[in-house]
Coordinates of C-alpha atoms in Angstrom, one line a residue:
Chain Q
X1 CA -33.4 15.4 19.3
X2 CA -34.1 16.2 15.3
X3 CA -32.5 13.9 12.7
X4 CA -29.8 16.7 11.8
X5 CA -28.6 16.7 15.5
X6 CA -28.2 13.3 15.6
X7 CA -24.3 12.7 16.4
X8 CA -22.9 10.4 13.8
X9 CA -19.8 10.3 16.1
X10 CA -19.5 10.8 19.9
X11 CA -16.3 10.6 21.8
X12 CA -15.6 10.3 25.4
X13 CA -12.8 10.8 27.5
X14 CA -10.3 9.5 24.7
X15 CA -6.9 8.8 26.1
X16 CA -4.1 7.2 23.9
X17 CA -0.5 6.8 24.9
X18 CA 2.2 5.4 23.4
X19 CA 4.4 3.7 25.7
X20 CA 5.0 6.2 28.6
X21 CA 4.0 8.9 26.2
X22 CA 0.3 10.4 26.8
X23 CA -0.4 12.0 23.3
X24 CA -4.3 12.0 24.2
X25 CA -5.5 13.4 27.5
X26 CA -9.0 13.0 27.7
X27 CA -11.1 14.1 24.5
X28 CA -14.7 14.4 24.7
X29 CA -16.2 15.5 21.0
X30 CA -19.3 14.8 19.4
X31 CA -19.8 15.6 15.2
X32 CA -23.6 16.0 14.2
X33 CA -25.0 14.3 11.1
X34 CA -23.9 16.6 7.9
X35 CA -21.4 18.5 10.0
X36 CA -17.9 19.5 8.6
X37 CA -15.6 19.9 11.6
X38 CA -11.9 21.0 11.2
X39 CA -9.4 20.4 13.6
X40 CA -6.3 22.4 13.9
X41 CA -3.2 23.1 16.4
X42 CA 0.4 22.7 16.3
X43 CA 2.1 19.2 15.1
X44 CA 2.3 17.0 18.2
X45 CA -0.7 17.9 19.4
X46 CA -2.4 15.1 19.0
X47 CA -4.6 15.5 16.0
X48 CA -4.0 12.6 13.7
X49 CA -3.7 10.2 16.4
X50 CA -7.3 11.6 17.3
X51 CA -8.5 11.0 13.9
X52 CA -7.0 7.6 13.7
X53 CA -8.4 6.4 16.9
X54 CA -12.1 7.0 15.2
X55 CA -11.5 3.8 13.2
X56 CA -9.2 2.2 15.2
X57 CA -6.3 2.3 13.3
X58 CA -4.9 3.6 16.4
X59 CA -5.8 1.4 19.6
X60 CA -7.1 3.7 22.3
X61 CA -5.8 3.3 25.6
X62 CA -9.3 4.3 27.4
X63 CA -12.4 6.2 26.5
X64 CA -15.7 5.4 24.5
X65 CA -16.3 6.0 20.7
X66 CA -19.6 5.4 19.3
X67 CA -20.3 6.0 15.2
X68 CA -23.6 6.4 14.2
X69 CA -24.9 4.6 17.4
X70 CA -22.2 1.6 17.5
X71 CA -19.9 1.4 20.4
X72 CA -16.9 0.6 18.2
X73 CA -14.6 -0.4 21.1
X74 CA -17.0 -2.9 22.3
X75 CA -15.8 -6.6 22.7
X76 CA -16.5 -8.3 20.0
X77 CA -17.8 -5.6 17.7
X78 CA -16.9 -6.6 14.0
X79 CA -14.3 -3.8 13.1
X80 CA -14.3 -4.7 9.4
X81 CA -18.0 -3.9 9.2
X82 CA -17.7 -0.5 11.5
X83 CA -14.9 0.6 9.3
X84 CA -17.0 0.1 6.2
X85 CA -18.9 3.1 7.7
X86 CA -16.2 5.3 8.4
X87 CA -14.2 6.6 5.3
X88 CA -10.9 7.4 5.6
X89 CA -8.6 9.5 3.4
X90 CA -4.7 9.6 4.2
X91 CA -2.1 12.6 3.7
X92 CA -0.1 10.4 1.3
X93 CA -3.3 9.0 -0.4
X94 CA -2.1 5.3 -0.2
X95 CA -3.7 4.3 -3.3
X96 CA -2.8 0.4 -4.4
X97 CA -0.1 1.2 -7.1
X98 CA -1.0 -2.2 -8.6
X99 CA -4.4 -1.7 -9.3
X100 CA -6.2 0.8 -11.7
X101 CA -7.8 3.8 -10.5
X102 CA -11.3 1.7 -10.5
X103 CA -9.8 -1.5 -9.1
X104 CA -8.8 0.5 -6.0
X105 CA -12.0 2.0 -5.6
X106 CA -13.9 -1.5 -6.3
X107 CA -11.7 -3.7 -4.0
X108 CA -13.2 -3.3 -0.6
X109 CA -16.8 -3.4 -2.3
X110 CA -16.0 -7.1 -3.6
X111 CA -14.2 -8.5 -0.7
X112 CA -15.5 -6.6 2.0
X113 CA -19.0 -5.5 1.0
X114 CA -19.2 -9.0 -1.2
X115 CA -21.0 -7.1 -4.3
X116 CA -21.0 -8.8 -7.6
X117 CA -18.2 -7.4 -10.1
X118 CA -20.9 -5.7 -12.2
X119 CA -22.5 -3.7 -9.1
X120 CA -19.0 -3.0 -7.8
X121 CA -18.0 -1.7 -11.1
X122 CA -21.3 0.5 -11.3
X123 CA -20.8 1.7 -7.9
X124 CA -17.1 2.5 -8.6
X125 CA -17.7 4.2 -11.7
X126 CA -20.0 6.6 -9.8
X127 CA -17.8 7.2 -7.0
X128 CA -15.0 8.4 -9.5
X129 CA -17.4 10.5 -11.5
X130 CA -18.3 12.4 -8.3
X131 CA -15.0 13.0 -8.0
X132 CA -14.4 14.0 -11.5
X133 CA -12.1 11.1 -12.5
X134 CA -14.9 8.9 -14.2
X135 CA -12.7 9.2 -17.4
X136 CA -9.2 8.0 -15.5
X137 CA -11.1 4.7 -14.2
X138 CA -8.6 2.5 -16.0
X139 CA -5.4 4.5 -15.2
X140 CA -2.8 3.5 -12.5
X141 CA -1.8 5.4 -9.8
X142 CA 1.4 6.1 -11.0
X143 CA 0.1 8.0 -14.5
X144 CA -2.2 10.3 -11.9
X145 CA -1.3 13.5 -10.7
X146 CA -1.0 13.7 -6.8
X147 CA -4.6 15.6 -6.8
X148 CA -6.0 13.1 -9.0
X149 CA -4.6 10.2 -6.5
X150 CA -6.3 11.9 -3.7
X151 CA -9.5 12.5 -5.2
X152 CA -9.3 8.6 -6.3
X153 CA -8.9 8.0 -2.6
X154 CA -12.0 9.8 -1.9
X155 CA -14.1 7.9 -4.1
X156 CA -12.5 4.8 -2.6
X157 CA -13.9 6.0 0.8
X158 CA -17.2 7.3 -0.9
X159 CA -17.9 3.9 -2.8
X160 CA -18.6 2.3 0.9
X161 CA -21.6 4.9 1.4
X162 CA -19.8 6.0 4.8
X163 CA -21.6 7.7 7.4
X164 CA -18.6 10.0 7.9
X165 CA -15.4 10.3 6.1
X166 CA -12.3 11.4 8.2
X167 CA -9.6 13.4 6.3
X168 CA -6.0 13.1 7.7
X169 CA -4.2 16.4 6.0
X170 CA -5.7 15.4 2.8
X171 CA -3.6 18.3 1.1
X172 CA -0.5 18.2 2.9
X173 CA 1.2 16.2 0.7
X174 CA 0.4 18.1 -2.7
X175 CA 1.8 20.8 -4.9
X176 CA -0.2 24.0 -4.2
X177 CA -1.7 24.0 -7.8
X178 CA -3.3 20.7 -7.2
X179 CA -4.8 21.5 -3.6
X180 CA -7.9 23.3 -5.1
X181 CA -9.3 20.2 -7.0
X182 CA -9.2 18.0 -3.6
X183 CA -10.8 21.1 -1.7
X184 CA -13.5 21.6 -4.5
X185 CA -14.4 17.5 -3.9
X186 CA -14.6 18.4 -0.5
X187 CA -16.5 21.4 -0.8
X188 CA -19.5 19.1 -3.2
X189 CA -19.1 16.7 -0.6
X190 CA -20.4 19.3 2.0
X191 CA -23.2 20.5 -0.2
X192 CA -24.3 16.6 -0.4
X193 CA -24.3 16.6 3.3
X194 CA -21.7 14.2 4.0
X195 CA -20.3 14.1 7.5
X196 CA -16.8 15.0 7.6
X197 CA -14.0 15.2 10.4
X198 CA -10.9 17.4 8.7
X199 CA -7.2 17.1 10.1
X200 CA -5.7 20.2 8.0
X201 CA -3.7 23.4 7.8
X202 CA -6.1 24.7 5.0
X203 CA -7.4 27.4 7.3
X204 CA -8.6 29.5 4.3
X205 CA -11.0 26.5 3.8
X206 CA -11.5 25.9 7.5
X207 CA -13.1 29.6 7.4
X208 CA -15.0 29.2 4.5
X209 CA -16.5 25.8 4.8
X210 CA -16.4 24.7 8.2
X211 CA -19.1 24.3 10.6
X212 CA -16.9 24.2 13.6
X213 CA -13.4 24.5 14.1
X214 CA -11.8 22.4 17.1
X215 CA -8.5 23.6 18.0
X216 CA -6.1 20.9 19.8
X217 CA -3.1 21.8 21.9
X218 CA -0.8 19.1 24.1
X219 CA -3.5 16.1 23.5
X220 CA -6.6 18.0 24.6
X221 CA -8.8 20.2 22.7
X222 CA -8.6 24.0 24.0
X223 CA -11.3 25.4 22.3
X224 CA -14.1 25.0 19.7
X225 CA -16.6 26.7 17.9
X226 CA -17.5 28.5 14.6
X227 CA -14.7 29.4 12.6
X228 CA -15.7 33.2 13.0
X229 CA -14.9 32.8 16.7
X230 CA -11.6 30.5 16.8
X231 CA -10.3 32.8 14.0
X232 CA -11.9 36.2 14.9
X233 CA -12.4 35.9 18.3
X234 CA -10.6 33.4 20.0
X235 CA -11.9 32.7 23.9
X236 CA -8.4 31.0 25.0
X237 CA -5.1 32.6 25.2
X238 CA -3.6 29.3 23.6
X239 CA -5.9 29.6 20.6
X240 CA -5.3 33.3 20.3
X241 CA -1.5 32.6 20.5
X242 CA -1.9 29.7 17.8
X243 CA -4.1 32.2 15.6
X244 CA -1.8 34.7 15.8
X245 CA 1.1 32.6 15.2
X246 CA 0.0 31.3 11.5
X247 CA -1.8 34.5 10.7
X248 CA 1.9 35.7 10.9
X249 CA 3.3 33.3 8.6
X250 CA 0.7 34.0 6.2
Chain G
X1 CA 45.1 -33.2 -28.8
X2 CA 43.2 -36.2 -29.7
X3 CA 43.3 -37.8 -26.6
X4 CA 41.4 -34.6 -24.8
X5 CA 38.9 -34.9 -27.4
X6 CA 38.8 -38.6 -27.0
X7 CA 38.4 -38.4 -23.4
X8 CA 36.2 -35.2 -23.1
X9 CA 34.3 -34.7 -26.4
X10 CA 33.7 -38.2 -27.5
X11 CA 31.0 -38.1 -29.8
X12 CA 30.3 -41.8 -29.9
X13 CA 29.9 -42.0 -26.2
X14 CA 27.8 -39.0 -26.3
X15 CA 25.5 -40.2 -28.6
X16 CA 25.5 -44.0 -26.8
X17 CA 24.8 -42.2 -23.1
X18 CA 22.3 -39.6 -24.4
X19 CA 19.3 -41.5 -23.7
X20 CA 20.6 -42.4 -20.3
X21 CA 21.4 -38.9 -19.5
X22 CA 18.0 -37.8 -21.2
X23 CA 16.3 -40.1 -18.4
X24 CA 18.2 -38.1 -15.9
X25 CA 17.3 -34.8 -17.4
X26 CA 13.5 -36.0 -16.8
X27 CA 14.2 -36.8 -13.2
X28 CA 15.8 -33.3 -12.5
X29 CA 13.0 -31.2 -14.5
X30 CA 10.6 -33.6 -12.3
X31 CA 12.5 -32.5 -9.4
X32 CA 12.4 -29.0 -10.2
X33 CA 8.6 -29.1 -11.1
X34 CA 7.9 -30.4 -7.1
X35 CA 10.8 -28.6 -5.1
X36 CA 10.6 -25.2 -6.3
X37 CA 6.7 -24.9 -5.7
X38 CA 6.9 -26.8 -2.7
X39 CA 9.7 -24.7 -1.6
X40 CA 8.5 -21.1 -2.6
X41 CA 5.0 -22.1 -1.1
X42 CA 6.9 -23.1 2.3
X43 CA 8.8 -19.8 2.0
X44 CA 5.5 -17.6 1.4
X45 CA 3.8 -19.4 4.8
X46 CA 7.2 -18.6 6.8
X47 CA 7.1 -14.9 5.5
X48 CA 3.3 -14.8 5.9
X49 CA 3.2 -16.2 9.6
X50 CA 5.9 -13.7 10.7
X51 CA 4.1 -11.0 9.2
X52 CA 1.3 -12.0 12.1
X53 CA 3.5 -10.5 14.4
X54 CA 3.1 -13.0 17.5
X55 CA 5.5 -13.1 19.8
X56 CA 6.2 -17.2 20.2
X57 CA 5.5 -18.0 16.4
X58 CA 8.2 -15.4 15.7
X59 CA 10.9 -17.0 18.0
X60 CA 10.1 -20.5 16.4
X61 CA 10.2 -19.3 13.1
X62 CA 13.4 -17.6 13.5
X63 CA 14.8 -20.8 14.8
X64 CA 13.6 -22.9 12.0
X65 CA 15.2 -20.3 9.2
X66 CA 18.4 -19.9 11.4
X67 CA 18.8 -23.6 11.5
X68 CA 18.1 -24.4 7.9
X69 CA 19.9 -21.7 6.6
X70 CA 22.7 -22.7 8.6
X71 CA 23.0 -26.4 7.8
X72 CA 24.7 -27.2 4.3
X73 CA 22.1 -28.7 2.0
X74 CA 24.2 -31.6 1.4
X75 CA 24.3 -32.3 4.7
X76 CA 20.8 -32.0 5.3
X77 CA 19.9 -34.4 2.5
X78 CA 22.2 -36.8 3.6
X79 CA 20.4 -36.6 7.3
X80 CA 16.9 -36.5 5.7
X81 CA 17.5 -40.0 3.8
X82 CA 19.3 -41.8 6.5
X83 CA 17.5 -41.0 9.4
X84 CA 14.1 -42.0 8.8
X85 CA 14.9 -46.0 8.5
X86 CA 16.2 -45.8 12.2
X87 CA 12.5 -44.9 13.2
X88 CA 11.3 -47.4 10.8
X89 CA 10.7 -45.6 7.7
X90 CA 12.0 -46.2 4.5
X91 CA 12.2 -43.1 2.7
X92 CA 12.4 -43.0 -1.0
X93 CA 15.1 -40.8 -2.6
X94 CA 12.5 -38.5 -4.1
X95 CA 10.7 -37.9 -0.9
X96 CA 14.2 -37.3 1.0
X97 CA 15.4 -34.5 -1.8
X98 CA 11.9 -33.1 -1.4
X99 CA 11.8 -32.9 2.4
X100 CA 15.4 -31.6 2.6
X101 CA 14.9 -29.2 -0.4
X102 CA 11.7 -27.9 1.6
X103 CA 13.6 -27.4 4.9
X104 CA 16.4 -25.4 3.0
X105 CA 15.0 -23.5 0.4
X106 CA 11.8 -22.7 2.1
X107 CA 13.9 -20.8 4.6
X108 CA 15.3 -18.7 1.6
X109 CA 12.6 -18.3 0.0
X110 CA 10.9 -17.3 3.1
X111 CA 13.5 -14.4 3.7
X112 CA 13.1 -12.9 0.7
X113 CA 9.0 -12.9 0.9
X114 CA 9.4 -11.2 4.4
X115 CA 11.9 -8.6 2.8
X116 CA 9.1 -8.3 0.4
X117 CA 6.5 -7.8 2.9
X118 CA 8.4 -5.4 4.9
X119 CA 9.0 -3.4 1.6
X120 CA 5.6 -2.8 1.0
X121 CA 4.5 0.5 3.4
X122 CA 2.5 0.7 6.3
X123 CA 0.4 3.1 4.6
X124 CA -0.8 0.6 2.0
X125 CA -2.2 -1.8 4.8
X126 CA -3.8 1.1 6.5
X127 CA -5.7 1.9 3.9
X128 CA -6.9 -1.6 3.1
X129 CA -8.2 -2.0 6.7
X130 CA -9.5 1.4 6.7
X131 CA -12.1 0.1 3.9
X132 CA -12.9 -3.3 6.0
X133 CA -10.7 -5.5 4.6
X134 CA -9.5 -7.9 7.0
X135 CA -5.8 -8.8 7.8
X136 CA -5.7 -11.8 5.4
X137 CA -7.4 -10.3 2.4
X138 CA -5.2 -6.9 3.1
X139 CA -2.2 -9.7 2.8
X140 CA -3.3 -11.5 0.1
X141 CA -4.8 -8.7 -2.5
X142 CA -2.9 -5.6 -1.4
X143 CA 0.5 -6.6 0.6
X144 CA 1.7 -9.4 -1.4
X145 CA 1.2 -8.7 -5.1
X146 CA 3.3 -5.2 -4.1
X147 CA 6.0 -7.9 -2.3
X148 CA 6.3 -10.3 -4.9
X149 CA 6.5 -7.7 -7.4
X150 CA 9.5 -5.6 -5.2
X151 CA 11.7 -8.8 -4.9
X152 CA 10.8 -10.6 -8.2
X153 CA 14.7 -10.7 -8.8
X154 CA 15.4 -12.0 -5.7
X155 CA 13.0 -14.9 -6.1
X156 CA 14.2 -15.5 -9.5
X157 CA 17.6 -15.7 -8.2
X158 CA 16.7 -18.2 -5.6
X159 CA 15.0 -20.2 -8.1
X160 CA 18.0 -20.7 -10.3
X161 CA 19.9 -21.6 -7.2
X162 CA 17.5 -24.1 -6.3
X163 CA 17.5 -25.6 -9.7
X164 CA 21.2 -26.1 -10.0
X165 CA 21.3 -27.9 -6.4
X166 CA 19.0 -30.3 -7.4
X167 CA 22.5 -31.8 -8.8
X168 CA 22.9 -33.1 -5.1
X169 CA 20.3 -35.5 -5.3
X170 CA 23.1 -37.8 -7.0
X171 CA 24.7 -38.2 -3.6
X172 CA 21.8 -40.5 -2.7
X173 CA 21.5 -42.1 -5.9
X174 CA 18.4 -40.4 -7.4
X175 CA 18.8 -40.8 -11.1
X176 CA 18.7 -37.4 -12.0
X177 CA 21.1 -35.6 -14.5
X178 CA 23.9 -35.4 -12.6
X179 CA 23.7 -38.7 -11.1
X180 CA 23.3 -40.1 -14.9
X181 CA 26.2 -38.4 -15.9
X182 CA 28.7 -39.7 -13.5
X183 CA 27.3 -43.3 -13.6
X184 CA 27.6 -42.8 -17.6
X185 CA 31.1 -41.4 -17.0
X186 CA 32.2 -44.6 -14.4
X187 CA 30.5 -47.0 -16.9
X188 CA 32.6 -45.5 -19.7
X189 CA 35.6 -44.5 -18.2
X190 CA 35.3 -41.5 -20.2
X191 CA 34.3 -37.6 -19.2
X192 CA 32.0 -36.6 -22.4
X193 CA 28.8 -37.8 -20.4
X194 CA 29.7 -34.9 -17.8
X195 CA 30.4 -32.4 -20.8
X196 CA 27.0 -33.5 -22.0
X197 CA 25.5 -32.9 -18.6
X198 CA 27.0 -29.6 -18.5
X199 CA 25.8 -28.6 -21.9
X200 CA 22.7 -29.6 -20.9
X201 CA 22.3 -27.6 -17.4
X202 CA 23.6 -24.5 -19.5
X203 CA 21.2 -24.9 -22.0
X204 CA 18.5 -25.5 -19.6
X205 CA 19.5 -22.3 -17.2
X206 CA 20.8 -19.8 -19.4
X207 CA 17.4 -18.6 -20.6
X208 CA 16.6 -18.0 -16.7
X209 CA 19.9 -16.0 -16.1
X210 CA 18.8 -14.0 -18.9
X211 CA 15.6 -13.1 -17.3
X212 CA 17.3 -12.3 -14.3
X213 CA 19.7 -10.1 -15.7
X214 CA 16.7 -8.3 -17.4
X215 CA 14.6 -8.2 -14.2
X216 CA 17.7 -6.7 -12.3
X217 CA 18.4 -4.0 -14.7
X218 CA 14.7 -3.1 -14.7
X219 CA 14.4 -2.9 -10.9
X220 CA 17.8 -0.6 -11.3
X221 CA 16.3 1.3 -13.7
X222 CA 13.3 1.9 -11.7
X223 CA 15.2 3.4 -9.0

């Protein structure tokens, strides 16, 4: 197995129920290092729940998840240490409104990674520079546009040098004219070799940038493959129906 | 008319009893300095423990808060002052006030902090936890700063009520402002010391009322 094939994320038989409702019905999935995978599917298909199980924001009902070789569901695993290796970007940004952009980016560096203030500031500034917001370090979230806020949120995840970043509909809450700046940052991350798992409706972006597209419906992965296959020549009837439906809407 | 002035606004008696009332004022200030932080910290503890969301702990917290919010503070104070001696402990007036106020005000502060904690969206917690912060770190650095800001007017309002409530310490003969005024009134057969105490309370608390009013307007404007 070459380094490029090393799986960063390995999911086996993942199930998740909320009460009597089973949302994930056995997911098997592998994401290789430097790979960018897109998860698409109708709402309620379990995409976000799947993503949120990968850092245990949702507790899986059963199954196995390994991140960079660590069994994250193991008894006694230090979940806080695990989460520092898994960045997450949310639909609604979730920036801390009482802290500056730099404060948002450095909080976990200070508290979780135990960096000195000077070191955390250096890392934080570098992370903000990476998303093109070095000059906004001392702005509060309320003073930033939605696109800028989401880029700060990406910087907050990047600052911890994660092995993988999970994106949960990162552009869905943005005005159309602000989407491009966030996608550009994601494109740059891909160029830099970041491993990314993205739940999103930005299908054009998926077509252009994803290594793999995963179609989920009703709690299972129906089909996955290169964008050309999923969008151009889907093998499954349900994939075809979904792709035709969204193509019709554009 | 001059009778009324002599009975209520007697400058001579006010001057004569002012020192006595001042002693009471110091005690009132000392009480505020102790019971407000103790009650607020107790309330913070109640709210944070409730946020842990442990079934049995929550049941006990609900009982605690309900009981001490239902009991009139005066009843509570008399109870706390008079019961310990039967158990062999001679409780001082000051201790009794601090304990009674802790029980009463921590319940109120607790409900306010709890509302504040609940006002902070789940996404804030998830963002913090997703970066590897622990539960307590998330509470201390992300949730509570926003929670306090969101309920600041209510916290100030409750603090104002607590400051005024310290006057009930007079019923167990703690020499605070109200007790001093009542004693001076009874000794002089004149209401002027009470008027003087009223003026002192007003001067003391009016700035807080102004502050509160501004906070409330700012909160409405921020909506």
